[in-house]
Short mmCIF file of C-alpha atoms in Angstrom, two decimals:
data_model
loop_
_atom_site.label_atom_id
_atom_site.label_comp_id
_atom_site.label_asym_id
_atom_site.label_seq_id
_atom_site.Cartn_x
_atom_site.Cartn_y
_atom_site.Cartn_z
CA MET W 51 -77.59 -5.89 -86.40
CA VAL W 52 -78.78 -3.42 -83.82
CA GLU W 53 -78.59 -3.13 -80.08
CA ASP W 54 -82.15 -3.81 -78.98
CA LYS W 55 -83.32 -3.54 -75.39
CA GLU W 56 -85.96 -6.24 -75.53
CA LEU W 57 -86.66 -9.53 -77.20
CA LYS W 58 -90.15 -10.22 -78.50
CA ARG W 59 -92.77 -12.06 -76.45
CA GLY W 60 -93.68 -14.63 -79.08
CA ILE W 61 -93.80 -17.90 -77.10
CA ASN W 62 -97.32 -19.04 -76.19
CA LEU W 63 -98.29 -21.75 -73.69
CA PRO W 64 -98.13 -24.79 -76.04
CA ILE W 65 -94.73 -23.77 -77.38
CA ALA W 66 -93.44 -23.13 -73.84
CA ILE W 67 -94.58 -26.62 -72.80
CA PHE W 68 -92.86 -28.28 -75.72
CA ILE W 69 -89.68 -26.23 -75.28
CA ILE W 70 -89.45 -27.64 -71.74
CA ILE W 71 -90.27 -31.20 -72.82
CA GLY W 72 -87.82 -30.97 -75.71
CA MET W 73 -85.09 -29.75 -73.38
CA VAL W 74 -85.70 -32.34 -70.67
CA ILE W 75 -86.11 -35.43 -72.86
CA GLY W 76 -82.79 -36.39 -74.38
CA ALA W 77 -80.80 -39.49 -75.21
CA GLY W 78 -80.97 -40.81 -71.63
CA ILE W 79 -84.47 -42.30 -71.78
CA TRP W 80 -83.34 -44.53 -74.66
CA VAL W 81 -80.33 -45.79 -72.71
CA SER W 82 -80.96 -45.72 -68.94
CA PRO W 83 -84.07 -47.97 -68.62
CA ALA W 84 -82.35 -50.75 -70.57
CA ALA W 85 -78.85 -50.30 -69.15
CA TYR W 86 -80.04 -50.19 -65.52
CA LEU W 87 -82.64 -52.97 -65.79
CA SER W 88 -80.16 -55.69 -64.80
CA ARG W 89 -78.99 -53.56 -61.84
CA THR W 90 -82.42 -52.76 -60.40
CA GLY W 91 -84.74 -55.53 -61.51
CA PRO W 92 -88.22 -55.01 -63.01
CA ALA W 93 -89.09 -52.28 -60.48
CA ILE W 94 -87.03 -49.84 -62.54
CA PHE W 95 -90.20 -47.87 -63.36
CA ILE W 96 -90.43 -46.99 -59.66
CA SER W 97 -86.99 -45.37 -59.96
CA TYR W 98 -88.49 -42.74 -62.26
CA LEU W 99 -91.18 -42.00 -59.68
CA ILE W 100 -88.46 -41.56 -57.06
CA ALA W 101 -86.44 -39.37 -59.41
CA VAL W 102 -89.29 -36.93 -59.95
CA ILE W 103 -89.48 -36.05 -56.24
CA PRO W 104 -86.43 -33.70 -56.17
CA ALA W 105 -87.42 -32.42 -59.61
CA ILE W 106 -90.74 -31.30 -58.13
CA PHE W 107 -88.85 -29.08 -55.66
CA VAL W 108 -86.96 -27.35 -58.46
CA ALA W 109 -89.99 -26.97 -60.74
CA TYR W 110 -92.02 -25.56 -57.83
CA LEU W 111 -89.37 -22.93 -57.12
CA VAL W 112 -88.88 -22.13 -60.80
CA ALA W 113 -92.63 -21.54 -61.15
CA TYR W 114 -92.44 -18.95 -58.35
CA VAL W 115 -89.20 -17.26 -59.38
CA GLY W 116 -90.02 -17.39 -63.09
CA SER W 117 -93.41 -15.73 -62.61
CA ALA W 118 -91.78 -13.09 -60.39
CA PHE W 119 -88.93 -12.41 -62.86
CA PRO W 120 -90.58 -12.85 -66.29
CA VAL W 121 -87.53 -11.58 -68.18
CA ALA W 122 -85.11 -12.93 -70.74
CA GLY W 123 -81.92 -14.19 -69.12
CA GLY W 124 -83.75 -14.87 -65.87
CA THR W 125 -80.99 -17.09 -64.48
CA TYR W 126 -78.49 -14.22 -64.70
CA VAL W 127 -80.95 -11.60 -63.40
CA ILE W 128 -81.85 -13.71 -60.36
CA THR W 129 -78.32 -14.72 -59.34
CA SER W 130 -76.79 -11.29 -59.97
CA ARG W 131 -79.44 -9.47 -57.92
CA LEU W 132 -79.42 -11.96 -55.08
CA LEU W 133 -75.71 -12.91 -55.01
CA GLY W 134 -74.05 -9.82 -56.48
CA GLY W 135 -72.02 -9.15 -59.60
CA PHE W 136 -69.52 -11.96 -59.11
CA GLY W 137 -72.31 -14.50 -58.65
CA GLY W 138 -74.11 -13.26 -61.75
CA PHE W 139 -70.97 -13.26 -63.89
CA MET W 140 -69.89 -16.73 -62.78
CA THR W 141 -73.39 -18.05 -63.41
CA VAL W 142 -73.26 -17.00 -67.06
CA TRP W 143 -69.61 -18.07 -67.37
CA LEU W 144 -70.46 -21.59 -66.14
CA VAL W 145 -73.66 -21.68 -68.21
CA ILE W 146 -71.51 -21.21 -71.33
CA LEU W 147 -69.46 -24.28 -70.33
CA ALA W 148 -72.55 -26.30 -69.39
CA VAL W 149 -74.37 -25.57 -72.64
CA GLY W 150 -71.24 -26.18 -74.70
CA SER W 151 -70.77 -29.55 -72.98
CA ALA W 152 -74.44 -30.45 -73.38
CA ILE W 153 -74.70 -29.71 -77.08
CA ALA W 154 -71.33 -31.42 -77.72
CA PHE W 155 -72.59 -34.56 -75.94
CA LEU W 156 -75.91 -34.46 -77.79
CA ALA W 157 -74.21 -33.90 -81.14
CA ALA W 158 -71.87 -36.86 -80.53
CA THR W 159 -74.78 -39.09 -79.46
CA LEU W 160 -76.72 -38.05 -82.55
CA GLY W 161 -73.75 -39.08 -84.69
CA VAL W 162 -73.57 -42.46 -82.93
CA PHE W 163 -77.27 -43.24 -83.51
CA ILE W 164 -77.11 -42.24 -87.17
CA GLY W 165 -73.86 -44.17 -87.60
CA GLN W 166 -75.46 -47.33 -86.18
CA ALA W 167 -78.44 -46.91 -88.49
CA LEU W 168 -76.18 -46.57 -91.54
CA GLY W 169 -73.81 -49.35 -90.48
CA ILE W 170 -70.70 -47.16 -90.31
CA PRO W 171 -67.64 -49.39 -89.57
CA PRO W 172 -65.91 -48.92 -86.18
CA GLU W 173 -62.69 -47.59 -87.71
CA SER W 174 -64.60 -44.72 -89.34
CA GLU W 175 -67.07 -44.07 -86.52
CA LEU W 176 -65.20 -41.27 -84.75
CA LEU W 177 -64.72 -39.22 -87.92
CA PHE W 178 -68.36 -39.80 -88.89
CA VAL W 179 -69.58 -38.74 -85.45
CA LEU W 180 -67.53 -35.54 -85.56
CA ILE W 181 -68.79 -34.62 -89.04
CA VAL W 182 -72.43 -35.29 -88.14
CA GLY W 183 -72.03 -33.56 -84.78
CA ILE W 184 -70.53 -30.39 -86.21
CA SER W 185 -73.18 -30.32 -88.95
CA ALA W 186 -75.98 -30.65 -86.38
CA LEU W 187 -74.58 -27.87 -84.21
CA VAL W 188 -74.31 -25.53 -87.20
CA ILE W 189 -77.81 -26.37 -88.50
CA PHE W 190 -79.52 -25.69 -85.17
CA TYR W 191 -77.40 -22.60 -84.68
CA LEU W 192 -78.76 -21.23 -87.95
CA LEU W 193 -82.34 -22.22 -87.06
CA ASN W 194 -82.03 -20.10 -83.93
CA TRP W 195 -81.28 -17.05 -86.09
CA ILE W 196 -84.91 -16.80 -87.12
CA LYS W 197 -87.85 -15.27 -85.27
CA VAL W 198 -88.60 -16.70 -81.85
CA GLU W 199 -92.15 -17.63 -82.96
CA ILE W 200 -90.77 -19.71 -85.86
CA SER W 201 -87.90 -21.05 -83.77
CA GLY W 202 -90.35 -22.05 -81.05
CA LEU W 203 -92.66 -23.66 -83.61
CA ILE W 204 -89.73 -25.72 -84.90
CA GLU W 205 -89.10 -26.89 -81.34
CA LEU W 206 -92.78 -27.81 -80.97
CA ILE W 207 -92.67 -29.92 -84.15
CA LEU W 208 -89.35 -31.57 -83.20
CA THR W 209 -90.65 -32.40 -79.73
CA ILE W 210 -93.97 -33.85 -80.93
CA VAL W 211 -92.29 -35.95 -83.64
CA GLY W 212 -88.95 -36.75 -82.07
CA ASP W 213 -89.70 -36.97 -78.35
CA VAL W 214 -93.35 -37.68 -77.68
CA LEU W 215 -94.34 -39.60 -80.82
CA VAL W 216 -91.42 -42.03 -80.74
CA MET W 217 -92.03 -42.84 -77.06
CA VAL W 218 -95.74 -43.38 -77.71
CA ILE W 219 -94.92 -45.69 -80.64
CA PHE W 220 -92.60 -47.77 -78.45
CA ILE W 221 -95.11 -47.96 -75.58
CA ILE W 222 -97.97 -49.05 -77.86
CA ALA W 223 -95.77 -51.52 -79.79
CA ALA W 224 -94.62 -53.11 -76.52
CA ILE W 225 -98.14 -53.78 -75.17
CA PRO W 226 -98.74 -57.06 -77.12
CA HIS W 227 -95.34 -58.36 -75.95
CA PHE W 228 -95.80 -57.31 -72.31
CA ASN W 229 -95.15 -60.24 -69.95
CA PRO W 230 -96.53 -59.75 -66.40
CA SER W 231 -94.42 -62.67 -65.13
CA ASN W 232 -91.33 -60.49 -65.64
CA PHE W 233 -92.38 -58.64 -62.48
CA GLU W 234 -92.24 -61.71 -60.24
CA PRO W 235 -90.49 -60.91 -57.99
CA LEU W 236 -90.67 -57.13 -58.22
CA PHE W 237 -87.50 -56.52 -56.18
CA PRO W 238 -85.20 -59.49 -56.92
CA ILE W 239 -82.10 -57.53 -55.86
CA GLY W 240 -83.78 -55.54 -53.11
CA LEU W 241 -85.14 -52.02 -52.77
CA GLY W 242 -81.72 -50.32 -52.45
CA PRO W 243 -80.70 -50.49 -56.14
CA VAL W 244 -84.11 -49.14 -57.18
CA MET W 245 -83.73 -46.13 -54.87
CA PHE W 246 -80.14 -45.45 -55.95
CA ALA W 247 -81.18 -45.60 -59.61
CA GLY W 248 -83.83 -43.03 -58.74
CA LEU W 249 -81.07 -40.67 -57.61
CA THR W 250 -79.24 -41.24 -60.89
CA PHE W 251 -82.38 -40.81 -63.01
CA PHE W 252 -82.94 -37.35 -61.54
CA PHE W 253 -80.79 -36.11 -64.40
CA SER W 254 -83.54 -37.23 -66.78
CA TYR W 255 -85.66 -34.43 -65.30
CA THR W 256 -83.08 -31.63 -65.43
CA GLY W 257 -83.84 -28.79 -67.80
CA PHE W 258 -86.85 -27.18 -66.14
CA THR W 259 -84.83 -24.10 -65.20
CA LEU W 260 -84.42 -23.09 -68.84
CA ILE W 261 -87.89 -21.52 -68.68
CA LEU W 262 -86.26 -18.74 -66.65
CA ASP W 263 -84.06 -17.82 -69.59
CA VAL W 264 -86.86 -17.41 -72.15
CA ALA W 265 -89.34 -15.96 -69.65
CA GLY W 266 -88.97 -12.54 -71.26
CA GLU W 267 -90.30 -13.98 -74.52
CA ILE W 268 -93.31 -15.85 -73.09
CA LYS W 269 -96.77 -14.37 -73.53
CA ASN W 270 -98.61 -13.75 -70.26
CA PRO W 271 -95.64 -15.19 -68.31
CA LYS W 272 -97.11 -14.92 -64.81
CA LYS W 273 -99.79 -17.46 -65.72
CA ASN W 274 -98.13 -19.43 -68.50
CA ILE W 275 -94.84 -20.21 -66.73
CA PRO W 276 -96.47 -22.13 -63.83
CA ARG W 277 -98.89 -23.80 -66.26
CA ALA W 278 -96.11 -24.85 -68.63
CA LEU W 279 -94.07 -26.31 -65.77
CA LEU W 280 -97.02 -28.25 -64.31
CA ILE W 281 -98.18 -29.70 -67.63
CA SER W 282 -94.68 -30.62 -68.79
CA MET W 283 -93.80 -32.21 -65.41
CA VAL W 284 -96.91 -34.43 -65.45
CA THR W 285 -96.41 -35.35 -69.12
CA LEU W 286 -92.76 -36.25 -68.65
CA THR W 287 -93.40 -38.36 -65.56
CA ILE W 288 -96.13 -40.36 -67.31
CA LEU W 289 -93.97 -40.96 -70.39
CA TYR W 290 -90.88 -41.94 -68.39
CA VAL W 291 -92.74 -44.33 -66.08
CA LEU W 292 -94.65 -46.00 -68.93
CA GLN W 293 -91.51 -46.43 -71.04
CA ALA W 294 -89.56 -47.96 -68.13
CA LEU W 295 -92.56 -50.18 -67.30
CA MET W 296 -92.70 -51.48 -70.88
CA VAL W 297 -88.95 -52.10 -70.95
CA ALA W 298 -89.26 -54.27 -67.83
CA GLY W 299 -92.36 -55.96 -69.24
CA ILE W 300 -90.76 -57.13 -72.48
CA GLN W 301 -87.14 -57.67 -71.41
CA PRO W 302 -86.20 -60.12 -68.61
CA TRP W 303 -84.23 -58.19 -66.00
CA ASP W 304 -81.49 -60.85 -65.82
CA SER W 305 -80.67 -60.56 -69.55
CA PRO W 306 -78.49 -57.40 -69.78
CA VAL W 307 -78.93 -55.03 -72.72
CA GLY W 308 -77.45 -51.64 -73.51
CA THR W 309 -80.19 -49.55 -75.11
CA VAL W 310 -83.92 -49.61 -75.77
CA THR W 311 -83.25 -49.84 -79.50
CA GLU W 312 -81.28 -53.02 -78.81
CA ILE W 313 -84.41 -54.46 -77.16
CA LEU W 314 -86.42 -53.51 -80.24
CA ILE W 315 -83.98 -55.27 -82.55
CA LEU W 316 -83.46 -58.41 -80.44
CA GLY W 317 -87.11 -58.78 -79.47
CA GLY W 318 -88.52 -58.44 -82.95
CA ILE W 319 -91.19 -56.11 -81.60
CA LEU W 320 -91.33 -54.09 -84.80
CA PRO W 321 -90.33 -54.77 -88.42
CA PRO W 322 -86.76 -53.71 -89.33
CA GLU W 323 -88.10 -50.86 -91.46
CA ILE W 324 -90.08 -49.45 -88.54
CA ILE W 325 -87.08 -49.84 -86.24
CA MET W 326 -85.04 -47.79 -88.71
CA VAL W 327 -87.71 -45.09 -88.57
CA MET W 328 -87.60 -45.28 -84.76
CA ILE W 329 -83.85 -44.68 -84.79
CA VAL W 330 -84.40 -41.66 -87.02
CA LEU W 331 -87.07 -40.36 -84.63
CA ILE W 332 -84.77 -40.92 -81.65
CA SER W 333 -82.15 -38.91 -83.50
CA ILE W 334 -84.73 -36.15 -83.89
CA ALA W 335 -85.40 -36.39 -80.15
CA ILE W 336 -81.74 -35.75 -79.46
CA ALA W 337 -81.75 -32.89 -81.93
CA SER W 338 -84.79 -31.38 -80.22
CA THR W 339 -82.65 -30.89 -77.11
CA ILE W 340 -79.87 -29.11 -79.01
CA HIS W 341 -82.33 -26.55 -80.35
CA PRO W 342 -83.72 -25.11 -77.07
CA SER W 343 -80.24 -25.16 -75.50
CA TYR W 344 -79.25 -22.47 -77.98
CA MET W 345 -82.58 -20.67 -77.65
CA ALA W 346 -82.68 -20.37 -73.87
CA TYR W 347 -79.15 -19.84 -72.66
CA SER W 348 -78.03 -17.34 -75.28
CA ARG W 349 -80.39 -14.94 -73.47
CA ASP W 350 -78.28 -15.05 -70.30
CA ILE W 351 -75.23 -13.90 -72.25
CA LEU W 352 -77.27 -11.14 -73.88
CA VAL W 353 -78.63 -9.72 -70.61
CA ALA W 354 -75.26 -9.94 -68.84
CA ALA W 355 -73.63 -8.10 -71.74
CA ARG W 356 -76.26 -5.36 -71.57
CA GLU W 357 -74.94 -4.64 -68.09
CA GLN W 358 -71.37 -4.67 -69.44
CA MET W 359 -70.43 -7.84 -67.57
CA PHE W 360 -69.48 -9.24 -70.98
CA PRO W 361 -68.19 -7.42 -74.09
CA LYS W 362 -70.63 -5.10 -75.86
CA VAL W 363 -70.72 -7.24 -79.01
CA PHE W 364 -72.96 -9.70 -77.17
CA THR W 365 -75.66 -7.03 -76.73
CA LYS W 366 -76.42 -7.16 -80.44
CA VAL W 367 -79.88 -8.40 -81.44
CA ASN W 368 -80.78 -8.98 -85.07
CA LYS W 369 -82.93 -6.09 -86.30
CA LYS W 370 -85.33 -8.23 -88.31
CA HIS W 371 -85.71 -11.41 -86.25
CA LYS W 372 -84.94 -10.10 -82.73
CA THR W 373 -82.51 -12.95 -81.97
CA PRO W 374 -79.11 -12.60 -80.16
CA ARG W 375 -76.82 -13.92 -82.88
CA PRO W 376 -73.43 -13.09 -81.27
CA ALA W 377 -74.46 -14.94 -78.10
CA LEU W 378 -75.61 -17.89 -80.20
CA THR W 379 -72.27 -17.86 -82.02
CA LEU W 380 -70.36 -18.06 -78.74
CA LEU W 381 -72.29 -21.18 -77.71
CA LEU W 382 -71.66 -22.73 -81.14
CA VAL W 383 -67.90 -22.15 -80.89
CA VAL W 384 -67.66 -23.62 -77.38
CA GLY W 385 -69.78 -26.62 -78.37
CA ILE W 386 -67.68 -27.42 -81.45
CA PHE W 387 -64.44 -26.96 -79.48
CA LEU W 388 -65.51 -29.45 -76.80
CA LEU W 389 -66.82 -31.88 -79.41
CA VAL W 390 -63.58 -32.01 -81.41
CA THR W 391 -61.28 -32.08 -78.36
CA ILE W 392 -62.88 -33.98 -75.45
CA ILE W 393 -64.57 -36.75 -77.47
CA PRO W 394 -61.43 -37.76 -79.46
CA LEU W 395 -59.32 -37.44 -76.29
CA LEU W 396 -61.50 -39.82 -74.26
CA GLU W 397 -62.61 -42.13 -77.09
CA PRO W 398 -59.57 -44.51 -77.02
CA SER W 399 -60.10 -45.26 -73.30
CA TYR W 400 -63.87 -45.12 -72.95
CA GLY W 401 -65.46 -45.29 -76.39
CA ILE W 402 -67.54 -42.53 -77.96
CA GLU W 403 -70.75 -43.23 -76.02
CA THR W 404 -69.10 -43.22 -72.58
CA ALA W 405 -66.94 -40.22 -73.52
CA GLY W 406 -70.13 -38.33 -74.27
CA VAL W 407 -71.71 -39.39 -70.99
CA LEU W 408 -68.64 -38.20 -69.07
CA LEU W 409 -68.86 -34.87 -70.88
CA SER W 410 -72.53 -34.61 -69.97
CA ALA W 411 -71.53 -34.98 -66.30
CA VAL W 412 -69.99 -31.51 -66.60
CA THR W 413 -73.38 -30.13 -67.60
CA ALA W 414 -75.17 -32.00 -64.82
CA THR W 415 -72.77 -30.67 -62.20
CA VAL W 416 -73.11 -27.05 -63.32
CA VAL W 417 -76.91 -27.31 -63.46
CA LEU W 418 -77.05 -28.71 -59.93
CA MET W 419 -74.63 -26.07 -58.66
CA LEU W 420 -76.82 -23.31 -60.11
CA GLN W 421 -79.96 -24.84 -58.60
CA ILE W 422 -78.58 -24.23 -55.11
CA PRO W 423 -78.70 -20.39 -55.27
CA LEU W 424 -81.99 -20.66 -57.18
CA SER W 425 -83.45 -22.64 -54.28
CA LEU W 426 -82.16 -20.12 -51.76
CA ALA W 427 -83.66 -17.25 -53.76
CA VAL W 428 -87.01 -17.81 -52.05
CA PHE W 429 -85.49 -16.53 -48.80
CA ILE W 430 -83.98 -13.38 -50.31
CA LEU W 431 -86.40 -12.30 -53.04
CA PRO W 432 -89.40 -11.29 -50.84
CA LYS W 433 -87.20 -9.05 -48.68
CA LYS W 434 -84.95 -7.56 -51.36
CA PHE W 435 -87.58 -7.11 -54.10
CA PRO W 436 -90.97 -7.13 -52.32
CA GLU W 437 -92.78 -5.57 -55.31
CA TRP W 438 -91.70 -8.47 -57.54
CA HIS W 439 -92.72 -10.97 -54.89
CA GLU W 440 -96.18 -9.40 -54.67
CA LYS W 441 -96.66 -9.47 -58.44
CA ALA W 442 -95.59 -13.12 -58.82
CA GLY W 443 -98.24 -15.10 -60.68
CA PHE W 444 -97.48 -18.18 -58.57
CA LYS W 445 -97.02 -17.22 -54.92
CA PRO W 446 -97.47 -20.03 -52.39
CA ALA W 447 -97.44 -19.55 -48.64
CA SER W 448 -94.13 -18.41 -47.14
CA TRP W 449 -93.64 -21.64 -45.19
CA ALA W 450 -94.17 -23.72 -48.34
CA LEU W 451 -91.64 -21.69 -50.33
CA LYS W 452 -89.03 -21.91 -47.59
CA THR W 453 -89.55 -25.64 -47.15
CA MET W 454 -89.18 -26.22 -50.87
CA GLY W 455 -86.12 -23.94 -50.92
CA ILE W 456 -84.38 -25.98 -48.24
CA LEU W 457 -85.28 -29.30 -49.86
CA GLY W 458 -84.23 -28.06 -53.30
CA SER W 459 -80.83 -26.76 -52.18
CA VAL W 460 -80.03 -29.82 -50.03
CA THR W 461 -81.06 -32.22 -52.80
CA SER W 462 -78.95 -30.40 -55.39
CA LEU W 463 -75.91 -30.38 -53.08
CA ILE W 464 -76.25 -34.11 -52.41
CA PHE W 465 -76.38 -34.87 -56.13
CA VAL W 466 -73.30 -32.75 -56.80
CA LEU W 467 -71.41 -34.73 -54.18
CA LEU W 468 -72.71 -38.01 -55.58
CA LEU W 469 -71.28 -37.16 -58.99
CA PHE W 470 -67.81 -36.98 -57.49
CA THR W 471 -68.15 -40.53 -56.12
CA ASP W 472 -67.72 -41.80 -59.68
CA PRO W 473 -63.93 -41.88 -60.26
CA ASP W 474 -64.09 -41.22 -64.00
CA ALA W 475 -66.84 -38.60 -63.94
CA GLY W 476 -65.31 -36.93 -60.88
CA LEU W 477 -61.94 -36.65 -62.62
CA ILE W 478 -63.41 -35.15 -65.80
CA ILE W 479 -65.48 -32.70 -63.77
CA ALA W 480 -62.44 -31.60 -61.77
CA LEU W 481 -60.26 -31.22 -64.87
CA VAL W 482 -62.86 -29.19 -66.78
CA ILE W 483 -65.00 -27.20 -64.34
CA PHE W 484 -62.38 -26.12 -61.80
CA PRO W 485 -59.88 -24.63 -64.31
CA PHE W 486 -62.70 -23.02 -66.29
CA ALA W 487 -64.13 -21.48 -63.12
CA ALA W 488 -60.67 -20.22 -62.10
CA VAL W 489 -60.23 -18.51 -65.47
CA GLY W 490 -63.70 -17.01 -65.08
CA ALA W 491 -62.82 -15.54 -61.69
CA ILE W 492 -59.73 -13.89 -63.18
CA VAL W 493 -61.73 -12.54 -66.14
CA TYR W 494 -64.29 -11.10 -63.72
CA LEU W 495 -61.60 -9.26 -61.73
CA PHE W 496 -60.23 -7.70 -64.92
CA ARG W 497 -63.74 -6.80 -66.06
CA ARG W 498 -64.60 -5.25 -62.69
CA ASN W 499 -61.44 -3.12 -62.75
CA THR W 500 -62.16 -2.03 -66.32
CA LEU W 501 -65.69 -0.95 -65.41
CA LYS W 502 -64.42 0.79 -62.27
CA LYS W 503 -62.11 2.94 -64.41
CA ARG W 504 -65.18 3.91 -66.45
CA GLY W 505 -66.94 4.99 -63.29
CA ILE W 506 -69.26 1.98 -63.16
CA ASN W 507 -69.76 0.41 -59.74
CA ILE W 508 -70.96 -3.18 -60.13
CA LYS W 509 -72.09 -3.41 -56.52
CA GLU W 510 -74.34 -0.38 -56.89
CA MET W 511 -75.65 -1.59 -60.25
CA MET W 512 -76.81 -4.85 -58.68
CA LYS W 513 -79.08 -2.98 -56.26
CA THR W 514 -81.49 -2.18 -59.10
CA LEU W 515 -83.08 -4.30 -61.79
CA PRO W 516 -81.89 -4.29 -65.43
CA GLU W 517 -83.34 -1.59 -67.68
CA SER W 518 -85.10 -4.17 -69.85
CA VAL W 519 -86.99 -5.63 -66.89
CA SER W 520 -90.61 -4.62 -66.51
CA LEU W 521 -93.21 -5.46 -63.89
CA GLU W 522 -95.89 -5.37 -66.56
CA GLU W 523 -97.18 -8.33 -68.53
CA GLY W 524 -95.07 -7.38 -71.52
CA ALA W 525 -91.80 -5.58 -71.96
CA PRO W 526 -92.18 -1.89 -72.88
CA GLY W 527 -91.80 -1.12 -76.53
CA LYS W 528 -89.26 1.32 -77.95
CA VAL W 529 -91.80 4.10 -78.52
CA GLU W 530 -93.14 3.79 -74.97
CA ARG W 531 -89.63 3.78 -73.52
CA LEU W 532 -88.50 6.80 -75.54
CA ALA W 533 -91.63 8.69 -74.51
CA LYS W 534 -90.80 8.07 -70.87
CA GLU W 535 -87.22 9.21 -71.37
CA LYS W 536 -88.43 12.48 -72.92
#
């Protein structure tokens, strides 16, 4: 292990696209269209069109900010420079909780799907889910040890096979069974439930901001970041709308079901052997979200540690593969801890599936909270760092950026508040996020005092950009940097 100042730019445009798609598509698309069908009626596919509207705001802003700050750990760099040291520290602190919650939820859901496929009895399900979940977290942790090119290629394969292919198979298989009469009437319960479902389905589009955290490893980031966001956004919207449309076309809205796989089994759309393969592919889809969660957000910890906001051990980058293994290890530990504590704690009252969904609400809340300062960054960045603004690969008109910034921040705030309207989710969020944030604030105060005794002024440090940041297309190499120092 060595302390290395830069990660390698080894992610090309196709891999960047599939990293985003793999992160955004998760277990939700195999649950929500079926579970909400009886609440919305056959117009549920319109809910996904409504849901993409606020996601467009965020993706638009990420394209601008990401092309302006093409560095690893972009989320930390942006918030720390625009909101100060405390904002930067708390961003990474909450990201650790959010990623831990996300991978714990995904690992538990993976265990549930595999358990259903293998016919695991209910009395053994929890133990089975925990064993499978821990195994999955460890496997993808180890896969993230390798070179970013190979790690990114693995994500590309997982996304094509697990996310895109399985959705395409379902959509094609559903066409012969599609019944147009299911859409008469289109709004049997009214337009309101369709619109409210659209607000809920926004979470199916979260994950676009992760491109900020691997921006320092993307080739030609100023062009490829906006391109990757545009292509992935269009691809995801088409897949989501088509899948929801097919669900409504083959399943009567007034016959409640729980998951899309349940529709496959009950409807006899595919042979049992193919359905088993589908379940395996869905499991791969879930796994494909665990993988980029490690890949992207470990970079925030790395960059924050380089500035001594976190212990020095997290600055270590593997000499051979250029991957931040200590940061990856921290995410693994938090994920396993939440998996083996929260899921068993909530399982007796809610069941494993709902316990996982409640845990995922923690992730959703943190993501939305972090999108608020990201949206407001468009007001501060041009004034505070004009040279970065000028070099942004995607730089819309000032009025367009500000409009999107306002819409993005307001939308994110509304969704945070909506989460608290759910009694169960609101309680879990309050019991997990608030204490964790309070501990983080205390840790920051101790860290600030420690650095102050060493003669390091955090406030002054935040007035300049991190050493590893470069305005060039690629990060400077070691030889180039040493030559400049001499």
